[in-house]
Structure formats: C-alpha cells, structure tokens
Short mmCIF file of C-alpha atoms in Angstrom, two decimals:
data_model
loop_
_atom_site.label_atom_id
_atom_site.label_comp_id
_atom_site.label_asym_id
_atom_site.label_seq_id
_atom_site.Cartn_x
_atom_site.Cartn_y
_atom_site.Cartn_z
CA UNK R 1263 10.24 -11.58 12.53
CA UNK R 1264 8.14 -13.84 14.44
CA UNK R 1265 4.58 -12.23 16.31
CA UNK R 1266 2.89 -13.20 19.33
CA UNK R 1267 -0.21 -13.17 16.67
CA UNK R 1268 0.32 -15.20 13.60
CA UNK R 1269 -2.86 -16.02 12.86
CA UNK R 1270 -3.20 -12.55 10.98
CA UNK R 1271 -0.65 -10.32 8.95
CA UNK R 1272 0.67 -7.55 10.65
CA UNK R 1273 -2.12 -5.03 11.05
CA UNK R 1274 0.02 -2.30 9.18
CA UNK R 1275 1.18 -3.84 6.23
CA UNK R 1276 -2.42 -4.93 5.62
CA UNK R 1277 -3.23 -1.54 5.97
CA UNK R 1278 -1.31 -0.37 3.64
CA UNK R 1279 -1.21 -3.49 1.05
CA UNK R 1280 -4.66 -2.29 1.12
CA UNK R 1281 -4.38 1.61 0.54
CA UNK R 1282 -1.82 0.46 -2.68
CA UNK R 1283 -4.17 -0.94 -4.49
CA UNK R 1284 -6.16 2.46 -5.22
CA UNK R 1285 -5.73 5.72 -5.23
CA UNK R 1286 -7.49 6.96 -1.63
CA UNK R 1287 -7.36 8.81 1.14
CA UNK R 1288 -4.18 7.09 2.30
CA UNK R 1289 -2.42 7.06 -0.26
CA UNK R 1290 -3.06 10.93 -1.41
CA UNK R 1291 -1.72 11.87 1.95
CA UNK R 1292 1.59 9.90 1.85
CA UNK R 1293 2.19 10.93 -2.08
CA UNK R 1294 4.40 14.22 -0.86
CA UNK R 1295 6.54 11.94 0.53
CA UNK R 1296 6.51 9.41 -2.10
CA UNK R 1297 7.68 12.62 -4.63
CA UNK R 1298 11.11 13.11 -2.45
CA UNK R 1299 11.65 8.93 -2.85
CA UNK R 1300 11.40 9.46 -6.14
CA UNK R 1301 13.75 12.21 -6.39
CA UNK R 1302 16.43 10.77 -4.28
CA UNK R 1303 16.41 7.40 -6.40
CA UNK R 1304 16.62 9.14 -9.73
CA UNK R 1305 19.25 11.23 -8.40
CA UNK R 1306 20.84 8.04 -7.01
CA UNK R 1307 20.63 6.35 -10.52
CA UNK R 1308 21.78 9.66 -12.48
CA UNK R 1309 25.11 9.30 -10.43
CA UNK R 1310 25.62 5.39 -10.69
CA UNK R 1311 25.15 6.41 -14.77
CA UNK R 1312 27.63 9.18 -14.55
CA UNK R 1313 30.28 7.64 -12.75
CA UNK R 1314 29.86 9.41 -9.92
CA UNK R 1315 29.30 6.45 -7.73
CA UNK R 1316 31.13 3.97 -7.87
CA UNK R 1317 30.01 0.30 -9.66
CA UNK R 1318 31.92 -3.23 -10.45
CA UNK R 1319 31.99 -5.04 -14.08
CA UNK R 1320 32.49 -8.73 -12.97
CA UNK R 1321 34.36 -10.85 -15.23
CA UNK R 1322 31.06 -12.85 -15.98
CA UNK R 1323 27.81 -11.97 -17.40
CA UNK R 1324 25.35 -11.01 -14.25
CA UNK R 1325 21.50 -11.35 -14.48
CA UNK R 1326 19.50 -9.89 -11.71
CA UNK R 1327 16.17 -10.97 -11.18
CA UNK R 1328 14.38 -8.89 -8.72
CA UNK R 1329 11.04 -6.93 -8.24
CA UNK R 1330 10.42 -3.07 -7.90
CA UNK R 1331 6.88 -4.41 -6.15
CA UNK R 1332 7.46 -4.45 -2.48
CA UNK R 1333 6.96 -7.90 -1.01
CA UNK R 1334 7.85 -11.22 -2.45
CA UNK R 1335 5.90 -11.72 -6.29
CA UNK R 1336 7.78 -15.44 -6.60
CA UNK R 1337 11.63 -14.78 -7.51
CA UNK R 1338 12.67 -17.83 -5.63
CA UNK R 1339 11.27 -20.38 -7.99
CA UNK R 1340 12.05 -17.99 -10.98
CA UNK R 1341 15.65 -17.56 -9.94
CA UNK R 1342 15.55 -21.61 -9.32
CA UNK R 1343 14.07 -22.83 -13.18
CA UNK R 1344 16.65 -19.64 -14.62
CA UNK R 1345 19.21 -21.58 -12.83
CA UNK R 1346 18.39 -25.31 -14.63
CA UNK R 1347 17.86 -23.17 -17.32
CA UNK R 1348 20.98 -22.06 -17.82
CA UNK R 1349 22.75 -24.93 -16.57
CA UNK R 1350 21.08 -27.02 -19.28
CA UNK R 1351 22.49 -24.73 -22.12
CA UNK R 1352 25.86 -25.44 -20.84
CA UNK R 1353 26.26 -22.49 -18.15
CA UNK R 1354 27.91 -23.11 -14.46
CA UNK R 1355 25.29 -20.73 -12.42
CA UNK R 1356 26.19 -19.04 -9.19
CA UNK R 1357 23.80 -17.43 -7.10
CA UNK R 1358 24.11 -14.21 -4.69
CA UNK R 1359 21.77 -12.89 -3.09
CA UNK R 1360 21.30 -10.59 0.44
CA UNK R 1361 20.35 -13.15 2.74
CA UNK R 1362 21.31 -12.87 6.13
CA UNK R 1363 25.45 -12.52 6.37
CA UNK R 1364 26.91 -12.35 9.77
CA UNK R 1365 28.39 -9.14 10.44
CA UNK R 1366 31.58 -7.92 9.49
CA UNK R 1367 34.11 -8.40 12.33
CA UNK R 1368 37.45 -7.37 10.19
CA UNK R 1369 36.23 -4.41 8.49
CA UNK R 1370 35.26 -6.00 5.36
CA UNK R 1371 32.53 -6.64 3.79
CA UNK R 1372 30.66 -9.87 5.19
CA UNK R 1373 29.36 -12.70 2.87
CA UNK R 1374 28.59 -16.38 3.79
CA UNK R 1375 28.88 -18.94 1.62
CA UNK R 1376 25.27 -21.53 1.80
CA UNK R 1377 25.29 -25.11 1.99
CA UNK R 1378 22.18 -27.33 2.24
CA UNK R 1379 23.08 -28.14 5.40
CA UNK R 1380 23.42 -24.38 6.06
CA UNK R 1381 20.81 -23.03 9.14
CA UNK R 1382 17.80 -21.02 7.67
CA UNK R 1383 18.10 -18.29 10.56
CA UNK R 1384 21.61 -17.72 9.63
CA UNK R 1385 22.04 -17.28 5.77
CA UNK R 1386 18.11 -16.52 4.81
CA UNK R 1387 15.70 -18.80 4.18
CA UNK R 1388 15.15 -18.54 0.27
CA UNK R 1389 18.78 -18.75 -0.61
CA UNK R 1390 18.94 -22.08 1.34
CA UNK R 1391 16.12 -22.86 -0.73
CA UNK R 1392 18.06 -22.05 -3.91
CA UNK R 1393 20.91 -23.82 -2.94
CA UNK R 1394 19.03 -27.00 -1.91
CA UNK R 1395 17.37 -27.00 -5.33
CA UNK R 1396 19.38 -25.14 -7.45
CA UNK R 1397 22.32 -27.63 -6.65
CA UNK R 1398 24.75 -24.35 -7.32
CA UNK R 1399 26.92 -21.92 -5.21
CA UNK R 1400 25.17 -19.73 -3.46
CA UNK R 1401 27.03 -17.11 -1.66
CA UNK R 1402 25.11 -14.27 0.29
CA UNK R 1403 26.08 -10.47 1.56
CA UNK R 1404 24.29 -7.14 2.08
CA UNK R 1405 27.45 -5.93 -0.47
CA UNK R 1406 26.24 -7.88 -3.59
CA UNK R 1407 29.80 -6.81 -5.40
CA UNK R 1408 31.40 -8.75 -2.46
CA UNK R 1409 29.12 -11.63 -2.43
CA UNK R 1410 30.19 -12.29 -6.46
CA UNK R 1411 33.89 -11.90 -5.84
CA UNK R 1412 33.65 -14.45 -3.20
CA UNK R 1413 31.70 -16.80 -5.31
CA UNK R 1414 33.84 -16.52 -8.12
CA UNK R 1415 36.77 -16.75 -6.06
CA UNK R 1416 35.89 -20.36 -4.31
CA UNK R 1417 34.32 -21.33 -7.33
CA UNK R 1418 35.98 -20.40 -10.81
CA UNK R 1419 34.23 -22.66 -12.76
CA UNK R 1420 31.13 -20.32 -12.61
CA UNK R 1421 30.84 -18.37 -15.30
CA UNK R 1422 27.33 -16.50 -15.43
CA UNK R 1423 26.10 -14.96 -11.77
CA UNK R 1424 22.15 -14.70 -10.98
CA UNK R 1425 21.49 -11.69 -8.65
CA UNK R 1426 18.25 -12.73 -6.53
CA UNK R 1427 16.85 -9.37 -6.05
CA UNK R 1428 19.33 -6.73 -6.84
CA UNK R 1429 17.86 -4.49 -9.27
CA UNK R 1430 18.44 -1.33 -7.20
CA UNK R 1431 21.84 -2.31 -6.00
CA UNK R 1432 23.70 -0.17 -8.47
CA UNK R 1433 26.81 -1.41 -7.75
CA UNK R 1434 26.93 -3.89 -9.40
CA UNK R 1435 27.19 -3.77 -13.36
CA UNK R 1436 24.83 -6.13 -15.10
CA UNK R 1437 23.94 -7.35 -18.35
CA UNK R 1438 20.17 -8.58 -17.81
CA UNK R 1439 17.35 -7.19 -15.60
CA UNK R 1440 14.45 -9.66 -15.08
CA UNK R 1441 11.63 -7.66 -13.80
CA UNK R 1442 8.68 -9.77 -11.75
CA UNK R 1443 5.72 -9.19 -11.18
CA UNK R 1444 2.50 -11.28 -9.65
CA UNK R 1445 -1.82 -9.96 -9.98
CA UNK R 1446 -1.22 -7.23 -7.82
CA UNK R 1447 0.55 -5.44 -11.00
CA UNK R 1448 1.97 -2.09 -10.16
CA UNK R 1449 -0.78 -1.30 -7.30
CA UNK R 1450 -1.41 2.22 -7.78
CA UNK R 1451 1.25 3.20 -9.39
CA UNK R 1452 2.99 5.28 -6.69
CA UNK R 1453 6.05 4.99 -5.27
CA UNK R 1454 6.63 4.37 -1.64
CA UNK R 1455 5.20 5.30 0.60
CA UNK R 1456 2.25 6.12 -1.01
CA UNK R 1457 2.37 3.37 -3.56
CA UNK R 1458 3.85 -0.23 -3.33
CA UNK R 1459 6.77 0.42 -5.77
CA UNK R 1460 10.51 1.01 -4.84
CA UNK R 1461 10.84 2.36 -8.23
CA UNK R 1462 8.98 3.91 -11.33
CA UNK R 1463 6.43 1.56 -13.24
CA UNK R 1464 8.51 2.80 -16.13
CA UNK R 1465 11.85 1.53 -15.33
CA UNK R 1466 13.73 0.50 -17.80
CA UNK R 1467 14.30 -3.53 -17.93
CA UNK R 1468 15.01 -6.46 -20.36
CA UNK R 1469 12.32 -8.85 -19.39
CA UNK R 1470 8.87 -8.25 -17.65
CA UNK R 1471 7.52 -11.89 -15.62
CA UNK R 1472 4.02 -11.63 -14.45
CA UNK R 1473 3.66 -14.60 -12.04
CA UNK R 1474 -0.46 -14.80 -12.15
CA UNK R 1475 -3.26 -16.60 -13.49
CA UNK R 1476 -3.94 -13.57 -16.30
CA UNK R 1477 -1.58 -10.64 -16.81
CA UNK R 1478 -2.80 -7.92 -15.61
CA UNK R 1479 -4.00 -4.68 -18.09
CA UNK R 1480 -1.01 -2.37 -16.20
CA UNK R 1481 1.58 -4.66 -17.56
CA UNK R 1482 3.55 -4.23 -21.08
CA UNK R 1483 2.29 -5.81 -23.45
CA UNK R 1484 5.61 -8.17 -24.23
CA UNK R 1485 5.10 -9.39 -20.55
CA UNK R 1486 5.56 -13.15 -20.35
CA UNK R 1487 3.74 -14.98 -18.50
CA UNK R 1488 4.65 -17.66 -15.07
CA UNK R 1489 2.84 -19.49 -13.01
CA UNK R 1490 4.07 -22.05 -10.15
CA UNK R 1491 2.39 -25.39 -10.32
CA UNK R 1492 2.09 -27.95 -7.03
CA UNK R 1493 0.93 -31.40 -7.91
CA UNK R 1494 1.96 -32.70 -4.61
CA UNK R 1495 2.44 -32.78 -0.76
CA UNK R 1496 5.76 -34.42 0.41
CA UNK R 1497 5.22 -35.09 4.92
CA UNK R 1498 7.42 -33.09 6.66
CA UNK R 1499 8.74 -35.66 9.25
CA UNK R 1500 8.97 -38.29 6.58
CA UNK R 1501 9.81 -36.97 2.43
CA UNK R 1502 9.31 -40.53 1.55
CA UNK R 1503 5.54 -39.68 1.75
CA UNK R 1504 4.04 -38.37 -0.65
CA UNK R 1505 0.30 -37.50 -1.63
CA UNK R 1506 -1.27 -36.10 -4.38
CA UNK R 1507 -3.16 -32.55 -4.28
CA UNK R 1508 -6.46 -34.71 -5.83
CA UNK R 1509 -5.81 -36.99 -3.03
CA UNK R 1510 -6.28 -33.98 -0.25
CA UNK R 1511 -10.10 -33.48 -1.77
CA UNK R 1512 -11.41 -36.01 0.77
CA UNK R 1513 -14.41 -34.08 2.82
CA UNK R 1514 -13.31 -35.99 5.73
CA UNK R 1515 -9.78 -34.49 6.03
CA UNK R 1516 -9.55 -31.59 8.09
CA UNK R 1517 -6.57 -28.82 6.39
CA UNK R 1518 -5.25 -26.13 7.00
CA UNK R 1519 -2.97 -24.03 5.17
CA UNK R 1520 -0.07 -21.85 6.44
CA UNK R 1521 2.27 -19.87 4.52
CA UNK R 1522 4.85 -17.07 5.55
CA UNK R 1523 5.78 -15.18 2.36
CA UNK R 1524 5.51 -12.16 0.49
CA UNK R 1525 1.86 -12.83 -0.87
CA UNK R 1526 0.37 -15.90 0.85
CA UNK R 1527 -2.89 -15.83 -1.01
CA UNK R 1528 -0.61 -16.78 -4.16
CA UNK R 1529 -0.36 -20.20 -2.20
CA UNK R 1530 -3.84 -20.37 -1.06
CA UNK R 1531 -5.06 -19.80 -4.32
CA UNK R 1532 -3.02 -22.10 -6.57
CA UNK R 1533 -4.30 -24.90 -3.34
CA UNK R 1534 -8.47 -23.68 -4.12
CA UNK R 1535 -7.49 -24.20 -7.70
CA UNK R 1536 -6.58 -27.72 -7.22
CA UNK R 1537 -10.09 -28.56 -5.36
CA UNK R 1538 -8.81 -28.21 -1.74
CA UNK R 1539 -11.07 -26.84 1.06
CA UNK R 1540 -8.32 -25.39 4.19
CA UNK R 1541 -8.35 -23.12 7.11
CA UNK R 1542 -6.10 -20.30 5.68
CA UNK R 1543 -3.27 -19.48 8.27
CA UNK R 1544 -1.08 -15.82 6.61
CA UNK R 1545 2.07 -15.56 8.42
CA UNK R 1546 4.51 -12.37 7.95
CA UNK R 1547 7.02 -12.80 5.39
CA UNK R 1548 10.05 -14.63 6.34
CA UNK R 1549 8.25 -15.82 9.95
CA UNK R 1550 11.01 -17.80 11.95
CA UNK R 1551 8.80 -20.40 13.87
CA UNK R 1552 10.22 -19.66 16.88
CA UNK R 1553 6.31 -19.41 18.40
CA UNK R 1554 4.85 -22.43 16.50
CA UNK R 1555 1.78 -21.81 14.86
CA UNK R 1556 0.76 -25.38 14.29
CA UNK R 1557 0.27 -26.44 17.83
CA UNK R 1558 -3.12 -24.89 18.54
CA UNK R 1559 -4.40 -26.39 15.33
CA UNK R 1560 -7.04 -28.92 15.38
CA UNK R 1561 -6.81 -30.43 11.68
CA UNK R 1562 -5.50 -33.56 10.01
CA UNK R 1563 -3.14 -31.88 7.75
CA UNK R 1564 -1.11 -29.04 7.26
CA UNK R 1565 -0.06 -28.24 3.98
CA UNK R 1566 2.79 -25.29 3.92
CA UNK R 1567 5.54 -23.93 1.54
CA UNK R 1568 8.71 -25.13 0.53
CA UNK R 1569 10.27 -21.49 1.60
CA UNK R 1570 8.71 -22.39 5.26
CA UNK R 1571 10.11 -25.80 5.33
CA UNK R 1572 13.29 -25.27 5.19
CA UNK R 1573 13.12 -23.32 8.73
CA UNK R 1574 10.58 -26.07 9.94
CA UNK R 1575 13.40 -28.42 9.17
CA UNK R 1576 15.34 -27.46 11.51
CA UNK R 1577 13.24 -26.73 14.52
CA UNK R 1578 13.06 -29.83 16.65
CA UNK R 1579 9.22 -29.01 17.93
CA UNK R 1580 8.00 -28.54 14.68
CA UNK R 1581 10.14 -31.23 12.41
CA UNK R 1582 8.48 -34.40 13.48
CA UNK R 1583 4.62 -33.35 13.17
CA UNK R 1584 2.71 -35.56 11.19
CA UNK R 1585 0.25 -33.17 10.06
CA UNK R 1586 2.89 -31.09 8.47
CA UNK R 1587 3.04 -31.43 4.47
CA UNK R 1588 4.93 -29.52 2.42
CA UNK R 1589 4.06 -28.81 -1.36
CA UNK R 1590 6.60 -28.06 -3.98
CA UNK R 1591 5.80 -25.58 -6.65
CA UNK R 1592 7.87 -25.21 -10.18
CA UNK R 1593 7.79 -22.30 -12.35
CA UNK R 1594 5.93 -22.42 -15.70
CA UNK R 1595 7.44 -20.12 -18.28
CA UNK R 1596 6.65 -19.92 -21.69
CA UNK R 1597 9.69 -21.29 -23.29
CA UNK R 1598 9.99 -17.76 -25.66
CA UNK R 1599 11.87 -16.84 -22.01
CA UNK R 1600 14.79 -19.05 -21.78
CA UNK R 1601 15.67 -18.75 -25.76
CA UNK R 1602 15.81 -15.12 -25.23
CA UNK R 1603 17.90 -15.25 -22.85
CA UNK R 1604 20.05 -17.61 -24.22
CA UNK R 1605 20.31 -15.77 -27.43
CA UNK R 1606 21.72 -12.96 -25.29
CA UNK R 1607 23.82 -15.00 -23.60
CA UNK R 1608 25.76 -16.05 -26.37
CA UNK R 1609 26.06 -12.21 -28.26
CA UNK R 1610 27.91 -11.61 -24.76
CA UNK R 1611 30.42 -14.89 -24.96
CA UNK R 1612 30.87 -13.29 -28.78
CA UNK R 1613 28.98 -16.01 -30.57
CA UNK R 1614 27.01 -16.04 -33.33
CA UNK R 1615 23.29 -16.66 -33.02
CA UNK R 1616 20.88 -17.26 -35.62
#
C-alpha cells in the first residue's frame, strides 16, 4: 500500500525489523504472545497430519518454495531459475501463487489466470513477474488447492506445479519444501510477534536457500547457497537501452536508487558491490506508485527493480521517464540444487536414478 511518505519504511515495521534481530526489551515483552502463535500453528499442523483438516493430493508433483522469515528473502527469482530449471530437464512448469484474485462473486473460490499483458494491481506484482519471465502458466488465488485445479485444468500439459510461497498453506499436499532464507537468518529466533518467523527455526523442510553474500552461522549446515547477480540497467521508457553497471561508475552521474520489496538493502547492496555511489530511496513492500516517488528527485538516473517495473509499466506518469532504469537480477545456485531436485523428481515419475 502506497504512503504519503515513501522516502522511509513504515516507521513500525522498522521498529520491529529492528527489535527481531536481538533478543531486547521488545521482543521479551511480545514473547507471551509469540508462545500462543506457536501453539495454535502446531496444533494447526497436528490436525492437517491427522486428517483432521482437510488437504488435496494433486495429480502432479507440487514444490513449494516459500519462506517462514516474514518479508520477501528473494523467492521470485528462485521460483523463476526453478522454473528454467525444470523446464530444461524436460518438465512443463506451472506456477500458483496468492497474488491478488478478484473476489469470489459465485461462491467459489476465486483464481485469475496471469498473462504478461495482465495489470500488476490486479493479479500481484511478482507473479506477473514470473509469468513475464518464466514464460509458464501462472494462475493465482488466496485458495492455493483452487489455483492448481484451475491451472491444470486450462493447461494439461503441465505436469509439475511450483507453489510461490505456500509452505503454511496445508492444504495442499506436496512433495518438496524449498525453504529461503537471505543475511537476516532466523532473526532472533522467535516466532511472531516477538520474533520475525511465522514458524519454528526447526521446521522440517527438504532444501534450505540462503540468498546472501555468506551463510549465516544460524543456518544448517547443508544450506546452499544463492545470490542474484545484475550486470545491467535496461531504460524504462525505452528496453532497447541498455547500460552496463561499470558504466553507472561515472562521478558525474547523479543516481538514485529505489526499491519497494521485502528487504531493499538486498538491492542496494548487490548495486555498492558493483562500484555504484546512489541516493538510497526504501519503499514498503509491494508499493503501488500511485504517489510517484521519482518526481521530486533531482538525479540523472534512477536505477529500480524488476518487481517495481512491472507496476511502473503501466502507469502512464511514470512509464516514459528517462531517468528510470531498471536492473535485472538472476539467481546463482550452486548447481548441487537443481540435480537434487531432479533426482527427486524422477523417484516420483517411478524412474530409476543413478
């Protein structure tokens, strides 16, 4: 949601992105709380496990990537290379994901499919992203269960679903859990409130990502590394233009930086890294531009992310700005990752693997 400030983060999250990091004052007071989450999600999970509730095998294997980390720690680019990934070892991917479905008018429940051409404000803006780079289905719904079934459904050629996010939604039967993680690690190791995790550091997963420089000394010790890597800044107004970080080093060029996800220093940091001196503009997660932020800005350039440009795409006051550059990022896995996975893969489809 857009804010009359964004120059600056919401006060309260950077309160309390703050008070996860340790173990203080804060966070000792909010850790009665954090005992009843606790409870209520293992009691949550011990029905899901004993049938209680309710969950859905699909016909296809399902991998959920997803974070227990509140905030965004980079599954849109991991859910995007898992996706070439898989399509490359001779998988047909489909991608669900929450997004932003219309409501339900007819009683059921509401999914969308997403297009490239699809509006950022109406299906989300990172599973636009996914389906503009992924080149694959994409369908999205708050009812993850009803999402697949529609994807499948309208396309039953796919035959392995990716889950971006998804690891508490129960309902949904799956075969892999990618866990992700960026520096921050676990935080404190509390669970909300008091802590930044929606559920225990101990969770039981198949694979842990740690999207960072250096893996942090809270992580397991199979953790596998990722990084996302920008080379380049493609203009805005014009993709045919295209400059090279090394290029942006000029002392003469006035930059500025703006990014509205989960962790912006994760962008600012990868742009220091490539020798780039900015003005560093944080915007809240999933900002909608309908204030633009770039207007008051007195700099040559404006480099942003690839999750922002897709909204900036589509708003006419912001589209054609010159200053605006946008710079792609990949995910860098060690290749241990997708052989893994593959391996797995194939025990499911009930062949052999070496």
């Amino acid at each position: 949601m857009a804010t009359s400030k964004p120059t600056v983060r919401n006060s309260t999250e950077s309160i309390l992105g703050a008070a996860w990091q340790r173990r203080g004052i804060l966070a000792c007071l909010l850790w009665p709380p954090s005992l009843l989450f606790r409870l209520i999600g293992a009691l949550r999970r011990a029905l899901y496990a004993a049938g209680w509730l309710r969950s859905t095998r699909l016909p296809v294997p399902v991998i959920v990537v997803g974070n227990i980390f509140v905030g965004g720690t980079g599954k849109t680019p991991l859910t995007i290379w898992l996706v070439q990934m898989l399509r490359q070892a001779g998988y047909v991917p489909g991608v669900i994901s929450r997004g932003y479905a219309a409501p339900s008018t007819d009683g059921k429940p509401s999914v969308q499919h997403v297009s490239a051409t699809s509006l950022a404000a109406e299906v989300g803006d990172e599973p636009l992203l996914i389906a503009t780079h992924g080149q694959c289905p994409v369908v999205v719904g708050r009812n993850r269960v009803a999402a697949a079934e529609a994807l499948l459904q309208a396309h039953p050629e796919v035959n392995l679903i990716l889950s971006d996010d998804g690891l508490q939604h129960y309902r949904l039967q799956r075969d892999i859990e990618i866990m992700l993680f960026d520096s921050r690690g676990v935080g404190n190791g509390w669970l909300l409130p008091a802590g930044p995790l929606r559920e225990p550091a101990s969770r039981r997963r198949d694979f842990t990502i740690v999207n960072a420089a250096s893996i942090p000394s809270s992580m397991p010790a199979a953790s596998i590394r990722m990084q996302l890597a920008g080379e380049h800044a493609v203009q805005l107004a014009d993709p045919a233009q295209v400059r090279s970080l090394s290029d942006l080093r000029d002392p003469a060029l006035r930059l500025a930086a703006a990014a509205g996800i989960g962790n912006p220093q994760r962008f600012f940091s990868m742009l220091s890294a490539a020798g780039l001196v900015f003005e560093a503009l944080a915007l809240p997660d999933h900002y909608d531009f309908s204030d633009n932020p770039f207007a008051a800005l007195t700099v040559d350039l404006i480099l942003i992310t690839e999750k922002d440009a897709v909204k900036c795409r589509q708003i006419e006051t912001i589209k054609h700005d010159p200053r605006i550059w946008v710079v792609p990022v990949t995910a860098q896995i060690d290749p241990a990752l997708s052989h893994q996975i593959h391996q797995i893969l194939e025990k499911l489809r009930g062949h052999p693997t070496a």
